[in-house]
Short mmCIF file of C-alpha atoms in Angstrom, two decimals:
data_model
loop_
_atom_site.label_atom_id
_atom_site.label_comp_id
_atom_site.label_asym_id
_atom_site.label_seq_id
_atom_site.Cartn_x
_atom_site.Cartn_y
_atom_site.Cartn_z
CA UNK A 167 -16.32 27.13 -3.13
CA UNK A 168 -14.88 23.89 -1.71
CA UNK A 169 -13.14 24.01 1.78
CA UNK A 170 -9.36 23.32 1.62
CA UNK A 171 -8.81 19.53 3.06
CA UNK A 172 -6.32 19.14 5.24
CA UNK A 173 -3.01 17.35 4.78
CA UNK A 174 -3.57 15.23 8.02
CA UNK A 175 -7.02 13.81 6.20
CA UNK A 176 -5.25 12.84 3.14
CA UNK A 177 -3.15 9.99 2.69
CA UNK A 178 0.94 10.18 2.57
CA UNK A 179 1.01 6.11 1.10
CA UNK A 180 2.31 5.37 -2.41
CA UNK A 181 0.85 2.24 -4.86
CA UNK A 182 3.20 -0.34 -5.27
CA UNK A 183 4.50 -0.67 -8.97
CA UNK A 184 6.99 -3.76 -8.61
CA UNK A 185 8.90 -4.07 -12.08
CA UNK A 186 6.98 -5.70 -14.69
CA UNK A 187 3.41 -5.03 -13.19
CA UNK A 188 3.18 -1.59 -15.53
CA UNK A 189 0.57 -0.19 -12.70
CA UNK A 190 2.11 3.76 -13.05
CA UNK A 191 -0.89 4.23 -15.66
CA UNK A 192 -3.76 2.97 -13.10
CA UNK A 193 -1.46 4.45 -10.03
CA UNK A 194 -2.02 7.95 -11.25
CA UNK A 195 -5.73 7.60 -11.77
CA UNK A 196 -6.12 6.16 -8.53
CA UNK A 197 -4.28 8.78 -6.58
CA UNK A 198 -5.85 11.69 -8.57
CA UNK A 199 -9.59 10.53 -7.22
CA UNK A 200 -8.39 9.93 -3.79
CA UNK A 201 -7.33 13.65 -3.91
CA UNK A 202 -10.56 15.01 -5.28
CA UNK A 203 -12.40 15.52 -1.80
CA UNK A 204 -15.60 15.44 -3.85
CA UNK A 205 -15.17 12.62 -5.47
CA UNK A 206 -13.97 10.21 -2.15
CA UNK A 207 -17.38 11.98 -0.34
CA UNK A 208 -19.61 10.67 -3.19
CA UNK A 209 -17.78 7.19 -2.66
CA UNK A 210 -17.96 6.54 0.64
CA UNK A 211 -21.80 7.76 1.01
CA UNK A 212 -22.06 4.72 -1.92
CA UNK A 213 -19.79 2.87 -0.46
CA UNK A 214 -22.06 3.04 3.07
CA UNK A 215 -25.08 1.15 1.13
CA UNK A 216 -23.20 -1.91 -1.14
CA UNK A 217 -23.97 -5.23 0.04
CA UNK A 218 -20.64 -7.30 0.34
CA UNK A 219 -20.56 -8.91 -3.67
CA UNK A 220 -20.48 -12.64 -4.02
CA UNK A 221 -17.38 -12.03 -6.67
CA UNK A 222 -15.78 -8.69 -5.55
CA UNK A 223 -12.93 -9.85 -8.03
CA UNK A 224 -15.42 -7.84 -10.64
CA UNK A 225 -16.85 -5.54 -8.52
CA UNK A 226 -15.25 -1.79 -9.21
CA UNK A 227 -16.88 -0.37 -5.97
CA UNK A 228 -15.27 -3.50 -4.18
CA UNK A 229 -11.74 -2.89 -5.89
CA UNK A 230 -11.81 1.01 -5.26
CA UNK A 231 -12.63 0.74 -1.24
CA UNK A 232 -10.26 -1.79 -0.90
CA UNK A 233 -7.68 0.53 -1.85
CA UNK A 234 -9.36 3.10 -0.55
CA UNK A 235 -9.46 1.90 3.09
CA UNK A 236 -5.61 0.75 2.37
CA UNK A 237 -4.68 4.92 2.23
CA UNK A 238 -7.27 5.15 5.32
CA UNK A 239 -5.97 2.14 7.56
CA UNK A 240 -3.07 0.16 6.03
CA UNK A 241 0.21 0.28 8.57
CA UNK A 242 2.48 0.02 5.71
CA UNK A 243 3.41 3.00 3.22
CA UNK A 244 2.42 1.02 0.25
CA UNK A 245 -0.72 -0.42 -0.72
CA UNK A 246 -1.39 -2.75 -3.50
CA UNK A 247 -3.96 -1.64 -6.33
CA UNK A 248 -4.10 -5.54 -7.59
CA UNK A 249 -7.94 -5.38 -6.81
CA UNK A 250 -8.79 -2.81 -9.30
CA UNK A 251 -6.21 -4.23 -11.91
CA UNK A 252 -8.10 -7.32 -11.85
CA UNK A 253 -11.75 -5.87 -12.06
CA UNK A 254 -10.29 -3.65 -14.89
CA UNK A 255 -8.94 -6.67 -16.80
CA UNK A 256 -12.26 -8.49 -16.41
CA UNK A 257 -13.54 -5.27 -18.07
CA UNK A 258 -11.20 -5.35 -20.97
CA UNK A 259 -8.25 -7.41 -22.27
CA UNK A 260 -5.97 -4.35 -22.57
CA UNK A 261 -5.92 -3.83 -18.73
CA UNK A 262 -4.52 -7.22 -17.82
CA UNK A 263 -1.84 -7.19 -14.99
CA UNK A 264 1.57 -6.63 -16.55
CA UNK A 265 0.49 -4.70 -20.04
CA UNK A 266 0.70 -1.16 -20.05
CA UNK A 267 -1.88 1.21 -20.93
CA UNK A 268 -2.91 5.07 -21.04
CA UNK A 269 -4.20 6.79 -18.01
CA UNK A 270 -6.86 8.60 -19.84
CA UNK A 271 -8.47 5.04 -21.24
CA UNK A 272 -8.32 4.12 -17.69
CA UNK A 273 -10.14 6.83 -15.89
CA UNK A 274 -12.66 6.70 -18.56
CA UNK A 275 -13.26 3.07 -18.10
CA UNK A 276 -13.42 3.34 -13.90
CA UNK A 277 -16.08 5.99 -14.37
CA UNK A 278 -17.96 4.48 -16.73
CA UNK A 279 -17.71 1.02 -14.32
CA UNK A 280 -19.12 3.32 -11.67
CA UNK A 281 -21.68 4.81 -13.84
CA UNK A 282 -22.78 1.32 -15.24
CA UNK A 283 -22.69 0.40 -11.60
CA UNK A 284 -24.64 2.96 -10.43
CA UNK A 285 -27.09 2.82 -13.04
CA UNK A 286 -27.49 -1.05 -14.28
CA UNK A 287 -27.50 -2.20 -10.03
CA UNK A 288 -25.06 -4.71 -8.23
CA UNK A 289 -26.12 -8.01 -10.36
CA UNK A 290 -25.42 -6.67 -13.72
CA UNK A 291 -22.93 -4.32 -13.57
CA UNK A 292 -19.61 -6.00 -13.19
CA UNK A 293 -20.47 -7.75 -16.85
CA UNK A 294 -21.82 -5.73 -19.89
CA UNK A 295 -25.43 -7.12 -21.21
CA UNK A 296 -24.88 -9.59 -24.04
CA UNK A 297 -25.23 -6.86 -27.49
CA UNK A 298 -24.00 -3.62 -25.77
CA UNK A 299 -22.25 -1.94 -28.44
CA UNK A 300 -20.11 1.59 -28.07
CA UNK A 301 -22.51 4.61 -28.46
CA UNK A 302 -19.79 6.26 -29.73
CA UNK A 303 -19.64 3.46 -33.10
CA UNK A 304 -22.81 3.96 -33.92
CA UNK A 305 -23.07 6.41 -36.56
CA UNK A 306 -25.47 9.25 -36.88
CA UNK A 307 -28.16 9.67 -39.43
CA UNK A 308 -28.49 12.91 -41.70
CA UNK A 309 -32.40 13.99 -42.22
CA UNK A 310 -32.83 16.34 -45.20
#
């Protein structure tokens, strides 16, 4: 189904995790979609059409290709994911830069940041509307 990608196309760099920073979480996310071929493809064709953001400290696509193009182009082994810490902790308290969290919570917030992203466009999407609530709170109605 998918064509095996070669070792020499995939990155051999590591994500710093200094002691106290707590990355390991985010670190395992992040390397996990630069492995998935089809997810870096889908990416980079979106990352060929986003105009540069006038705050890419709160831009996800921003964060994501600058780590991206660190495992692409970066002459040192280790490359800092400090960009997406700090878009996810403008996202939501828990991801601030020395707290740890669960790598599960994570992915799920960095795809729905794409997805709102995607969806909402470049001026909106780095900051919920005003009012969004979680679908998943709201609770269903029974008809009879």
């Amino acid at each position: 189904f998918f064509r095996r990608w070669p070792m020499s196309e995939r990155s051999s760099k590591g994500l710093s995790n200094a002691l106290g920073e707590n990355n390991c979480f985010m670190n395992t996310i992040i390397q996990s979609l630069w492995h998935l071929r089809p997810f870096t493809q889908a990416f980079d064709n979106v990352s060929l059409t986003h105009s540069p953001c006038p705050d890419p400290s709160r831009c996800i696509l921003c964060a994501l290709g600058s780590i991206f193009d660190g495992f692409r182009r970066a002459s040192t082994q280790c490359v800092r994911p400090d960009a997406l810490r700090r878009v996810l902790g403008t996202i939501h308290d828990q991801f601030q830069t020395g707290r740890m969290n669960d790598a599960a919570e994570t992915l799920d917030t960095i795809l729905e940041a794409l997805h709102q992203r995607a969806i909402v466009g470049p001026s909106d999407a780095e900051t919920p509307a005003a009012g969004d609530e979680d679908v998943d709170a709201v609770p269903a109605t029974q008809t009879d």
